[in-house]
XYZ file of C-alpha atoms in Angstrom:
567
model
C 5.065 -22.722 46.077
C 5.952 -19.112 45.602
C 3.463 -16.435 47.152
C 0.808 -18.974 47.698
C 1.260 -19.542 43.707
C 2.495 -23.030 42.781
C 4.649 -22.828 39.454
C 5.531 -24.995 36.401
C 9.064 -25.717 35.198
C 10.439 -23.139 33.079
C 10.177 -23.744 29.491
C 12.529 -23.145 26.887
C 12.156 -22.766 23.232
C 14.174 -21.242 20.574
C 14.256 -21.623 16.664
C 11.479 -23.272 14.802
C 9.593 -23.992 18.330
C 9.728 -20.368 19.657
C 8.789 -19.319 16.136
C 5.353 -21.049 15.903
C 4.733 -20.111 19.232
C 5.266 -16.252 18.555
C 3.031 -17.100 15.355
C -0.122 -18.292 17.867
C -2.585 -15.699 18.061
C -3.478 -17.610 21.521
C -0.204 -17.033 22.589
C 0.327 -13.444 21.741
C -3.444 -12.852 23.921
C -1.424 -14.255 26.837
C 1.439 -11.901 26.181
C -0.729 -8.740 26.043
C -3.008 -9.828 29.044
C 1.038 -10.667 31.049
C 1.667 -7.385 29.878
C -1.082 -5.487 31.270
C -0.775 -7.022 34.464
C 3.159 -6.008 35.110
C 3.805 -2.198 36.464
C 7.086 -1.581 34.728
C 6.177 -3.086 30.862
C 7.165 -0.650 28.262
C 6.206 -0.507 24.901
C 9.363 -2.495 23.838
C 7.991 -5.830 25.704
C 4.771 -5.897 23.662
C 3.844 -9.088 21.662
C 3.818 -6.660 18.723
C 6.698 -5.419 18.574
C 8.601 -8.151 19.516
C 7.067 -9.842 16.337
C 7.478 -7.138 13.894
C 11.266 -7.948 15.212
C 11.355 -11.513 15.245
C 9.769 -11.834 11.326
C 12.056 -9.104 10.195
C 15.291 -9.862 11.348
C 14.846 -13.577 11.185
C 17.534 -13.928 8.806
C 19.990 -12.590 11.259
C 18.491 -13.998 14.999
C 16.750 -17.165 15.821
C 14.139 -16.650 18.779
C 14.679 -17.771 22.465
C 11.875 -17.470 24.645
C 11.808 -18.615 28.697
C 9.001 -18.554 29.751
C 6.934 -19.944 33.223
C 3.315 -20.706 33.849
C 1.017 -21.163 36.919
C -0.332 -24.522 37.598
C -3.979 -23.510 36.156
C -1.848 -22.806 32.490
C -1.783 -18.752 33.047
C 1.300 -17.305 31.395
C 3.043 -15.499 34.509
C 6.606 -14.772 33.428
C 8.190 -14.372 29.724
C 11.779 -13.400 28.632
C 11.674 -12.936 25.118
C 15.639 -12.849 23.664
C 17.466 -14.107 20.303
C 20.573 -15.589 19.177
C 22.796 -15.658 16.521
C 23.643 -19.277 16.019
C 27.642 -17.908 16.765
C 27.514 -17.020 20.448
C 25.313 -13.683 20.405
C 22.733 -13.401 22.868
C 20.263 -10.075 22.902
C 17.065 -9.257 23.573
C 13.893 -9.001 21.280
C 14.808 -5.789 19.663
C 18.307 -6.075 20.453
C 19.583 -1.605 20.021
C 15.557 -0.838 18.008
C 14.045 -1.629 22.049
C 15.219 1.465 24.017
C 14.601 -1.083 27.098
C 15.122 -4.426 27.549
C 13.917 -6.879 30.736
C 11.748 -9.780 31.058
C 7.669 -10.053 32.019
C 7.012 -11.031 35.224
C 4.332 -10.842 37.742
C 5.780 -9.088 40.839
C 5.871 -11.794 43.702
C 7.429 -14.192 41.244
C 9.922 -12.401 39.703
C 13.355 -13.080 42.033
C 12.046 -17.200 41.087
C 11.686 -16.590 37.496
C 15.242 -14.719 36.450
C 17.323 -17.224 38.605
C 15.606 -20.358 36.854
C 15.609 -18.788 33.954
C 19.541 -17.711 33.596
C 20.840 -20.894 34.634
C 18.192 -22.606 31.849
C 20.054 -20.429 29.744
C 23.344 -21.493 30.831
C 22.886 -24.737 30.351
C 21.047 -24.709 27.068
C 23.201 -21.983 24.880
C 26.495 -20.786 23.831
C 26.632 -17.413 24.683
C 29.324 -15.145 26.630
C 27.013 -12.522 27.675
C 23.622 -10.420 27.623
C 23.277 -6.537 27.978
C 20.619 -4.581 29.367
C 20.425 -1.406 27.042
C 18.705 0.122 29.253
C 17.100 -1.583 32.336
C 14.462 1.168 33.334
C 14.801 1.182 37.215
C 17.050 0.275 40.375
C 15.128 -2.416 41.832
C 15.401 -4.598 38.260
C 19.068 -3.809 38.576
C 19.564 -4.876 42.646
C 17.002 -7.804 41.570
C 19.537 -9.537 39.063
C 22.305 -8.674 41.332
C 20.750 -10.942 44.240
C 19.547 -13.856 41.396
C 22.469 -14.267 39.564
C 25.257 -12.800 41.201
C 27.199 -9.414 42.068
C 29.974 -10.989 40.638
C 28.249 -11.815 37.051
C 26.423 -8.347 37.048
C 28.336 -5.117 35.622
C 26.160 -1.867 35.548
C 26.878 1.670 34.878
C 24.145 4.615 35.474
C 23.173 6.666 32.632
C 21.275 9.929 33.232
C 18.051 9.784 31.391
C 16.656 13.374 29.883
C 13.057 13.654 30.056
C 9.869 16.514 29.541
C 7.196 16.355 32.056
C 4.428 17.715 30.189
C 2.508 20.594 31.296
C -0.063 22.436 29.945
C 0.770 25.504 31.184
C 4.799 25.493 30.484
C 3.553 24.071 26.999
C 0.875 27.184 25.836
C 4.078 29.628 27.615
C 6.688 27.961 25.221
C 4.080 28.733 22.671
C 3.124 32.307 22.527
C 6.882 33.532 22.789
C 7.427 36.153 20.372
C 10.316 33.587 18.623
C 8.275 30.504 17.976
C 5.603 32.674 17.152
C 7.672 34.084 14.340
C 8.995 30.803 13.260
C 5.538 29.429 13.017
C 4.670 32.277 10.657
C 7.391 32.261 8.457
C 6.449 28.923 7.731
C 3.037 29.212 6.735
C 4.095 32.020 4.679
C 5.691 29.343 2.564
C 2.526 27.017 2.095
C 0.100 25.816 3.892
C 1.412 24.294 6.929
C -0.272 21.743 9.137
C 0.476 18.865 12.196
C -1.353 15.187 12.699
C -0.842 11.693 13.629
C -0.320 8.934 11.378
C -2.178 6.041 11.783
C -2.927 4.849 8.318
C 0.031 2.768 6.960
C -0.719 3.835 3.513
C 0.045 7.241 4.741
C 2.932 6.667 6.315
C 4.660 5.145 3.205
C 3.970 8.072 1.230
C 6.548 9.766 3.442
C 8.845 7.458 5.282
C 11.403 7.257 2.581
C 11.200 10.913 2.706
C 12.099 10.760 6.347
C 14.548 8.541 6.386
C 16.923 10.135 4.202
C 16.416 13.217 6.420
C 16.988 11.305 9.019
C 19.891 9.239 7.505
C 21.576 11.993 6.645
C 21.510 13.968 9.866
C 23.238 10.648 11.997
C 25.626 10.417 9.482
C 26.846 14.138 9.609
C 26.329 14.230 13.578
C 26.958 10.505 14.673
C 29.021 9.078 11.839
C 25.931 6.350 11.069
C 23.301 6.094 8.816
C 21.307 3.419 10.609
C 18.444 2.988 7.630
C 21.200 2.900 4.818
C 23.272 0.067 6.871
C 20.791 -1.915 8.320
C 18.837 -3.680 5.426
C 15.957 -4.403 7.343
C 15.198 -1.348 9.390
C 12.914 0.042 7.250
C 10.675 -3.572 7.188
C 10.815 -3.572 10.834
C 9.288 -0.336 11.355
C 6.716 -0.967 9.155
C 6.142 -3.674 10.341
C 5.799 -2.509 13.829
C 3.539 0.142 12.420
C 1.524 -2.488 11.273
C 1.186 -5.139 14.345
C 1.890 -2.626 17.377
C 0.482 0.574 16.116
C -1.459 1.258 19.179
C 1.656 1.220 21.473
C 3.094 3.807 18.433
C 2.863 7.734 18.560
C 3.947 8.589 15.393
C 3.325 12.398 14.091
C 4.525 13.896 11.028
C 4.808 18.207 10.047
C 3.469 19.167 6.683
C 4.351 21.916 4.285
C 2.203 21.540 1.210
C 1.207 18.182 2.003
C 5.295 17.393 2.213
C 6.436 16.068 5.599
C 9.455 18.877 6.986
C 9.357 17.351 10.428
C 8.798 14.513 12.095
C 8.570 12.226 15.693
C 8.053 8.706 15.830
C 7.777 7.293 19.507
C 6.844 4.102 21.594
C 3.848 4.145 24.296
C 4.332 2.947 28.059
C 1.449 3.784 29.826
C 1.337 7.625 30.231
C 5.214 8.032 29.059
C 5.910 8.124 25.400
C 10.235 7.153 24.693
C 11.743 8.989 21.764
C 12.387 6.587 18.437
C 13.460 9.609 16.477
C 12.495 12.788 15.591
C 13.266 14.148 11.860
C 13.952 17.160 9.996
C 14.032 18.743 6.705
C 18.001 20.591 6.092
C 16.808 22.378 3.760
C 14.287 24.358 6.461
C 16.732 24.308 9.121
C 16.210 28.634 9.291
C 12.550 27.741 10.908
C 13.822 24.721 13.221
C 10.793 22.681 12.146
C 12.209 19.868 14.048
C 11.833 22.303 17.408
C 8.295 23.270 16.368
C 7.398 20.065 15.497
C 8.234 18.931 19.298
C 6.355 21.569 20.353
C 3.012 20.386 18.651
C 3.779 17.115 19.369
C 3.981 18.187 23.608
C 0.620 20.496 23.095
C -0.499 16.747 21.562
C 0.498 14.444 23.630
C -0.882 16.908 27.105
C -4.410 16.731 25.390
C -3.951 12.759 25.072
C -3.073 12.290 28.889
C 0.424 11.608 28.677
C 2.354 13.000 31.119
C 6.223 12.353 29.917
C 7.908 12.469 27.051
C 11.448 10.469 27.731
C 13.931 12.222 25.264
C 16.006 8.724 26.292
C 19.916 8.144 27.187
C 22.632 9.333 25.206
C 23.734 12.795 25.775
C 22.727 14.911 22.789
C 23.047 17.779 23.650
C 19.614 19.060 22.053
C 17.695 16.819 24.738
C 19.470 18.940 27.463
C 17.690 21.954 25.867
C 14.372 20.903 25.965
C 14.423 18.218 29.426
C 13.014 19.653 32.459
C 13.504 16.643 34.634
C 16.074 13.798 35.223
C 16.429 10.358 36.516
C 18.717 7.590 35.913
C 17.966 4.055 33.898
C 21.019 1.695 33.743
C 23.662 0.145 30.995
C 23.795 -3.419 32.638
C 25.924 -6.474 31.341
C 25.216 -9.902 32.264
C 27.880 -12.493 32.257
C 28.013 -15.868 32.149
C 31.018 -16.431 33.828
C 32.932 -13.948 36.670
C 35.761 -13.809 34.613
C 34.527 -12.722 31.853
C 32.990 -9.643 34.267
C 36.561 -9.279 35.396
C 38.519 -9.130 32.060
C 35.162 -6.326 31.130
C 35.973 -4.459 34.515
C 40.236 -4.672 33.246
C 39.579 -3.310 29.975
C 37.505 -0.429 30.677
C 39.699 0.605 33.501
C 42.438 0.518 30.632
C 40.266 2.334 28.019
C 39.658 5.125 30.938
C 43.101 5.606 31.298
C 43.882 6.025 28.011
C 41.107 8.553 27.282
C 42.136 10.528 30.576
C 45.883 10.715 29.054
C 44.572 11.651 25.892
C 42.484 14.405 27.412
C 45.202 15.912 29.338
C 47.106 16.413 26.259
C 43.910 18.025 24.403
C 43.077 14.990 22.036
C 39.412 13.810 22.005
C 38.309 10.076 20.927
C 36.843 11.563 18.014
C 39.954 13.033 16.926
C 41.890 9.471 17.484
C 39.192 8.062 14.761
C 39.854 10.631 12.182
C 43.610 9.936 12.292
C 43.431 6.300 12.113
C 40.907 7.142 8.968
C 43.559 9.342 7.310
C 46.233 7.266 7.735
C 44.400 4.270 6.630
C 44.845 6.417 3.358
C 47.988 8.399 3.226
C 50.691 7.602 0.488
C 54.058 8.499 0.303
C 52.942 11.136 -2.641
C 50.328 12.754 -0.832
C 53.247 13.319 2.489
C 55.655 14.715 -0.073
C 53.287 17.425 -1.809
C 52.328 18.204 1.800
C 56.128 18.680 2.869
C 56.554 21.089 -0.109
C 53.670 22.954 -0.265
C 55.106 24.660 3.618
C 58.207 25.599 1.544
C 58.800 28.875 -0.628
C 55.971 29.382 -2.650
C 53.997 31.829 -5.050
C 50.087 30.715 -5.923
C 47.807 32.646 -8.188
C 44.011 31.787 -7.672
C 42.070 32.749 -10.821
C 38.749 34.999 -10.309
C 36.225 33.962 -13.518
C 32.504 35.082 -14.226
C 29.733 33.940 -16.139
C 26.447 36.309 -17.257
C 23.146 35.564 -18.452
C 23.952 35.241 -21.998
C 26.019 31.975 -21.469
C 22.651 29.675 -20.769
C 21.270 29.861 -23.984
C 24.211 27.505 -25.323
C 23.823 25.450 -22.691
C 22.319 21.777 -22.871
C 20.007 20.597 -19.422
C 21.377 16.369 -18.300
C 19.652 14.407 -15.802
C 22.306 13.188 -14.824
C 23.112 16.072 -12.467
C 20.672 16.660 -9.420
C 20.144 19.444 -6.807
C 20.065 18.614 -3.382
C 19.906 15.215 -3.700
C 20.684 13.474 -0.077
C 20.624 9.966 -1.130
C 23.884 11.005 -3.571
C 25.627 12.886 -0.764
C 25.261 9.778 1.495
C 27.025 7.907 -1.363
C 30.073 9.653 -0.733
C 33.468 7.656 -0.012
C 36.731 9.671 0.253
C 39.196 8.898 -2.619
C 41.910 10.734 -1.157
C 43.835 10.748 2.078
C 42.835 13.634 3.500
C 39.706 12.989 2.829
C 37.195 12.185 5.290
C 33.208 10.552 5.302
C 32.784 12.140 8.730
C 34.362 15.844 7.561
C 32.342 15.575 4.313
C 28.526 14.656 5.477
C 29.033 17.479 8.304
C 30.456 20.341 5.846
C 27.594 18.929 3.460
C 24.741 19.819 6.439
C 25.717 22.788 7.623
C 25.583 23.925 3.726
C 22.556 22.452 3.372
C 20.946 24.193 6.564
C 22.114 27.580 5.468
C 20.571 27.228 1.689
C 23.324 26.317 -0.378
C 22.628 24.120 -3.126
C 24.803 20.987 -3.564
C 24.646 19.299 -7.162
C 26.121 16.080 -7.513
C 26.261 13.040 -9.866
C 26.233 9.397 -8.451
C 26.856 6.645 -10.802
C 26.721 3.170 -9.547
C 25.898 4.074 -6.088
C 29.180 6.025 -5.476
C 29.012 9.991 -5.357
C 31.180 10.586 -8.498
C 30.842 14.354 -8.657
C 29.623 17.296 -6.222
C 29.767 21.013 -6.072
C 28.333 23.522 -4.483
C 26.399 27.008 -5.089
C 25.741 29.709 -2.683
C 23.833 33.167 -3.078
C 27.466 35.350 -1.335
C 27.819 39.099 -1.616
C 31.473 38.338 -0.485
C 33.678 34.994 -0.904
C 37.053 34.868 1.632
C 39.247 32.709 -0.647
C 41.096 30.888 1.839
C 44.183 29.462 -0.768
C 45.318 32.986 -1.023
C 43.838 34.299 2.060
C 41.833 37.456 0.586
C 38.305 38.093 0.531
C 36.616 39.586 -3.121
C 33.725 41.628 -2.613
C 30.670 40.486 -5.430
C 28.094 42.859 -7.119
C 24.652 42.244 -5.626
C 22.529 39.520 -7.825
C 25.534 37.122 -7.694
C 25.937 33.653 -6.995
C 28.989 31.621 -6.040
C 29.944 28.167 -8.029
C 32.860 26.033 -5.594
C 34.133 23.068 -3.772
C 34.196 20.879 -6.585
C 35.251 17.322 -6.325
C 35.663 14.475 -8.583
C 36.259 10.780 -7.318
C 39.365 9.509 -9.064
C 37.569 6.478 -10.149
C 35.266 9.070 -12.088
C 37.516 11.963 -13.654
C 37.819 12.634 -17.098
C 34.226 11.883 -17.921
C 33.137 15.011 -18.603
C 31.101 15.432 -15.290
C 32.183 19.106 -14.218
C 31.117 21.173 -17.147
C 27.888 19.394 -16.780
C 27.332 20.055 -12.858
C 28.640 23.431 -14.424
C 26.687 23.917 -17.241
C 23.406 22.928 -14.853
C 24.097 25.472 -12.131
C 24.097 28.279 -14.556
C 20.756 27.245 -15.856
C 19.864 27.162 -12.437
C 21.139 30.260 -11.600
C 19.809 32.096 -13.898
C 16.543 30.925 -14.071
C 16.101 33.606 -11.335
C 15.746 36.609 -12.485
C 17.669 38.174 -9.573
C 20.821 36.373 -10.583
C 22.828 38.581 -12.419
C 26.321 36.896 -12.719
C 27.898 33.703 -11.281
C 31.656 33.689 -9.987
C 33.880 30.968 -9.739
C 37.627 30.740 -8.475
C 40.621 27.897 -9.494
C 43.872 27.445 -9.068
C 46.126 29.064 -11.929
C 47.803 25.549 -11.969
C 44.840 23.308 -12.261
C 44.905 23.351 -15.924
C 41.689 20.886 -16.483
C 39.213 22.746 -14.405
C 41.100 26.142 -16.194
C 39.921 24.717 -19.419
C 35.991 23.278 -18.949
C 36.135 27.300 -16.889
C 37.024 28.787 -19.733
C 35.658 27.098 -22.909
C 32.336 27.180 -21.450
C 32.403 30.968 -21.379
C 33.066 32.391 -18.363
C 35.314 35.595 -18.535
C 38.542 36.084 -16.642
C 37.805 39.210 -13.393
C 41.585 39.114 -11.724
C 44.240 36.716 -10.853
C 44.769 37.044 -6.445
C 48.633 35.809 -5.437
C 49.905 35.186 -2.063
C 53.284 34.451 -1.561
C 55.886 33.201 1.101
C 59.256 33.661 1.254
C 61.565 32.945 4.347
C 58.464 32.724 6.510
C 56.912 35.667 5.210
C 53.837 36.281 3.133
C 52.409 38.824 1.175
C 49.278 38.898 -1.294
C 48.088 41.176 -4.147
C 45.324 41.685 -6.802
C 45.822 41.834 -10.649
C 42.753 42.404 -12.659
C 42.575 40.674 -15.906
């Protein structure tokens, strides 16, 4: 007897058992009507979305569900998890739920976790189970007291969050900026905001989106979370399709083409950030800021009071989050040692990162170096060691006018601005890096260069760049050459060694000048190489492009020295 309530055993189910039972329609009426009755659900504990996860990632995790009834047969407390089969235990949703917990009517809930964790105990394999996040103090003091402070490792994370309010929202709106960015868009088509709710509709664009999106967390977070998770994509659909009233998902159109995007989970009058998209290639307008701003003006109108930008420091929440609290990164264990051996190594790994900083070297730095020298050979350190001798190096100034195109054949091969290619890129040499590439290849992108590329069995096996310049600083010589106005810029080529010799630059080459001068304010195209890169010399030059000057920078005992001399 608990509260005047008299409860059943716990009962357990995972694999084919927990499976039909998520499968019940019964069931799932249970779950929502448990749901409505507990005052800190989120979105993430929802019979919906717990499906979508369960049926799309059921090659992967086998369901677990605990779960307790009342004598009369009501559902009172469910803990919805999974596990791998090889000592993995997570919650439904496992990182896709922003919050994890159980369901659990109030006065029962001290009962329910203790029963259920040593059920759990004594039925799987499993070393431990993270909370990532657990929304609120009391949860956290509330498994310290069931299980044990000695099984229980938490750490507080500041959460960044917008309390919406009308006022603050119309302000942010009629500043003379966003003003202006609004306008410049809609000089570019016709530009318009909405909520998706039909899944037709959001098909149309989500591929769209996710290479946006893809591509961004690659360049910014070294991950592409669509590209390497195979079932992502199904899931959110999915979810779309089962829990699309606990779903705020808003796209930004230019021309009917989505530039901007937000898609979000409901909890009561808070909606948690999922992700919110842009378009590179409009980054001038920020139509990922504006798009936030429609969505706040939205969401006030709706009744929501909060958007929670969510845990993880960006620094781009920080901008917009006018309010604060703190949710919790909590680790269960089964055993106290295993807590203690967690509490060892991170008091290690804090040392070590505290030594590190003192000396100026970041975490992210440590990464690239064990990256590079993954891929460093003995040639590579021996051209490095000679290149800081004596030298003299001539960098060859060519241009190209109009005339050339009409010789030139179009190829398919080659495409403009293609993100899925540039994702496709893997370095080939050592100091090469993923990370370095994806974030030179956004910030181009964002400030309108053009990046051509050829991929040929899903590897990037060409790429180059072209940029509208009026001036180009030529860093191998370390002078700047000052262009005529009309003229475009053709550099940072790159073949993958796997892929040279096939005749891939002078196409990428012999595109870009169609490109080029398809405008009619293009008036010549410039491109610089080595003196002693004789292959690239020779596609340069047979294709047509005339020799301007030859720029030389020299060292000798330490000193250096550069000069001009025109062709």
């Amino acid at each position: 007897m608990i509260s005047g309530m008299t409860m059943m055993p716990i009962d357990y189910l995972e694999g084919t058992a927990a499976a039909a039972l998520l499968e019940d329609a019964g069931f799932r009426a249970e779950w929502r009507q448990l749901h409505a009755r507990v005052p800190e659900a989120s979105g993430f504990q929802t019979p919906g979305f717990a499906l979508a996860w369960y049926r799309s990632y059921a090659a992967d995790w086998r369901p677990v569900l605990l779960l307790q009834r009342a004598a009369d047969g009501t559902l009172a407390a469910l803990w919805p998890l999974a596990h791998d089969g090889d000592g993995a235990l997570v919650h439904a949703g496992q990182h896709q739920a922003e919050y994890h917990g159980w369901l659990c009517l109030p006065e029962l809930e001290a009962g329910f976790v203790a029963a259920a964790w040593r059920c759990l105990c004594a039925r799987l394999s499993f070393v431990s189970l993270r909370f990532k996040y657990l929304r609120s103090a009391r949860a956290a003091a509330l498994l310290r007291d069931a299980i044990g402070a000695d099984r229980v490792l938490a750490r507080g994370c500041p959460r960044p969050l917008m309390r919406l309010d009308a006022a603050e929202i119309a302000a942010s709106a009629a500043k003379k900026s966003n003003k202006s960015r609004f306008n410049r868009l809609k000089k570019l088509g016709e530009l318009s905001f909405r909520r998706i709710t039909d899944i037709a509709e959001l098909e149309r664009i989500f591929d769209e989106l996710i290479r946006y999106y893809d591509f961004r967390q690659s360049a910014i977070n070294q991950t592409a979370p669509f590209r390497e998770d195979p079932h992502k994509r199904a899931f959110h659909l999915a979810q779309f399709a089962l829990a699309g009233d606990q779903l705020c998902v808003t796209a930004s159109y230019l021309d009917q083409q989505p530039i901007a995007a937000f898609w979000g989970t409901l909890s009561g009058k808070t909606v948690h950030l999922g992700m919110l998209i842009s378009s590179p290639f409009l980054a001038e307008h920020s139509p990922g800021k504006l798009h936030l701003m429609q969505l706040s003006d939205y969401l006030v109108r709706q009744g929501v009071e909060m958007l929670d930008l969510t845990p993880g420091g960006d620094a781009w929440k920080e901008r917009f989050a006018n309010s604060h609290d703190e949710v919790f990164d909590l680790m269960l264990y089964r055993q106290a040692g295993a807590r203690r051996s967690a509490v060892a190594k991170q008091v290690i790994a804090a040392r070590l990162k505290a030594g590190l900083g003192q000396v100026g070297i970041t975490p992210a730095q440590v990464r690239a170096w064990r990256d590079r020298l993954s891929r460093i050979n003995v040639g590579s350190i021996r051209r490095k060691l000679q290149s800081r001798r004596d030298f003299t190096r001539e960098y060859r100034v060519y241009r190209a006018e109009r005339s050339l195109v009409d010789a030139l054949a179009a190829d398919g091969q080659v495409r403009v601005n293609a993100i899925d290619d540039l994702l496709c890129f893997e370095p080939g040499e050592s100091w090469q890096s993923r990370d370095a590439y994806l974030s030179s290849a956004l910030e181009r992108l964002e400030a309108g260069t053009q990046a051509y590329t050829i991929c040929v069995d899903g590897q990037l096996a060409h790429s180059g760049w072209m940029s509208r310049q009026s001036a180009s600083y030529m860093t191998e010589v370390k002078q700047q050459i000052e262009l005529p106005e009309g003229s475009v810029t053709l550099y940072d080529f790159y073949s993958h060694p796997d892929w040279r010799g096939r005749g891939y630059y002078r196409l990428t080459l012999s595109r870009m000048l169609r490109d080029a001068f398809a405008s009619p304010a293009t008036q010549y195209a410039y491109i610089m190489v080595l003196a002693d890169n004789g292959p690239s010399r020779h596609v340069i030059e047979k294709l047509g492009f005339a020799f301007q000057a030859a720029y030389f920078l020299e060292r000798r005992g330490g000193q250096e020295r550069t000069w001009r001399q025109p062709a």
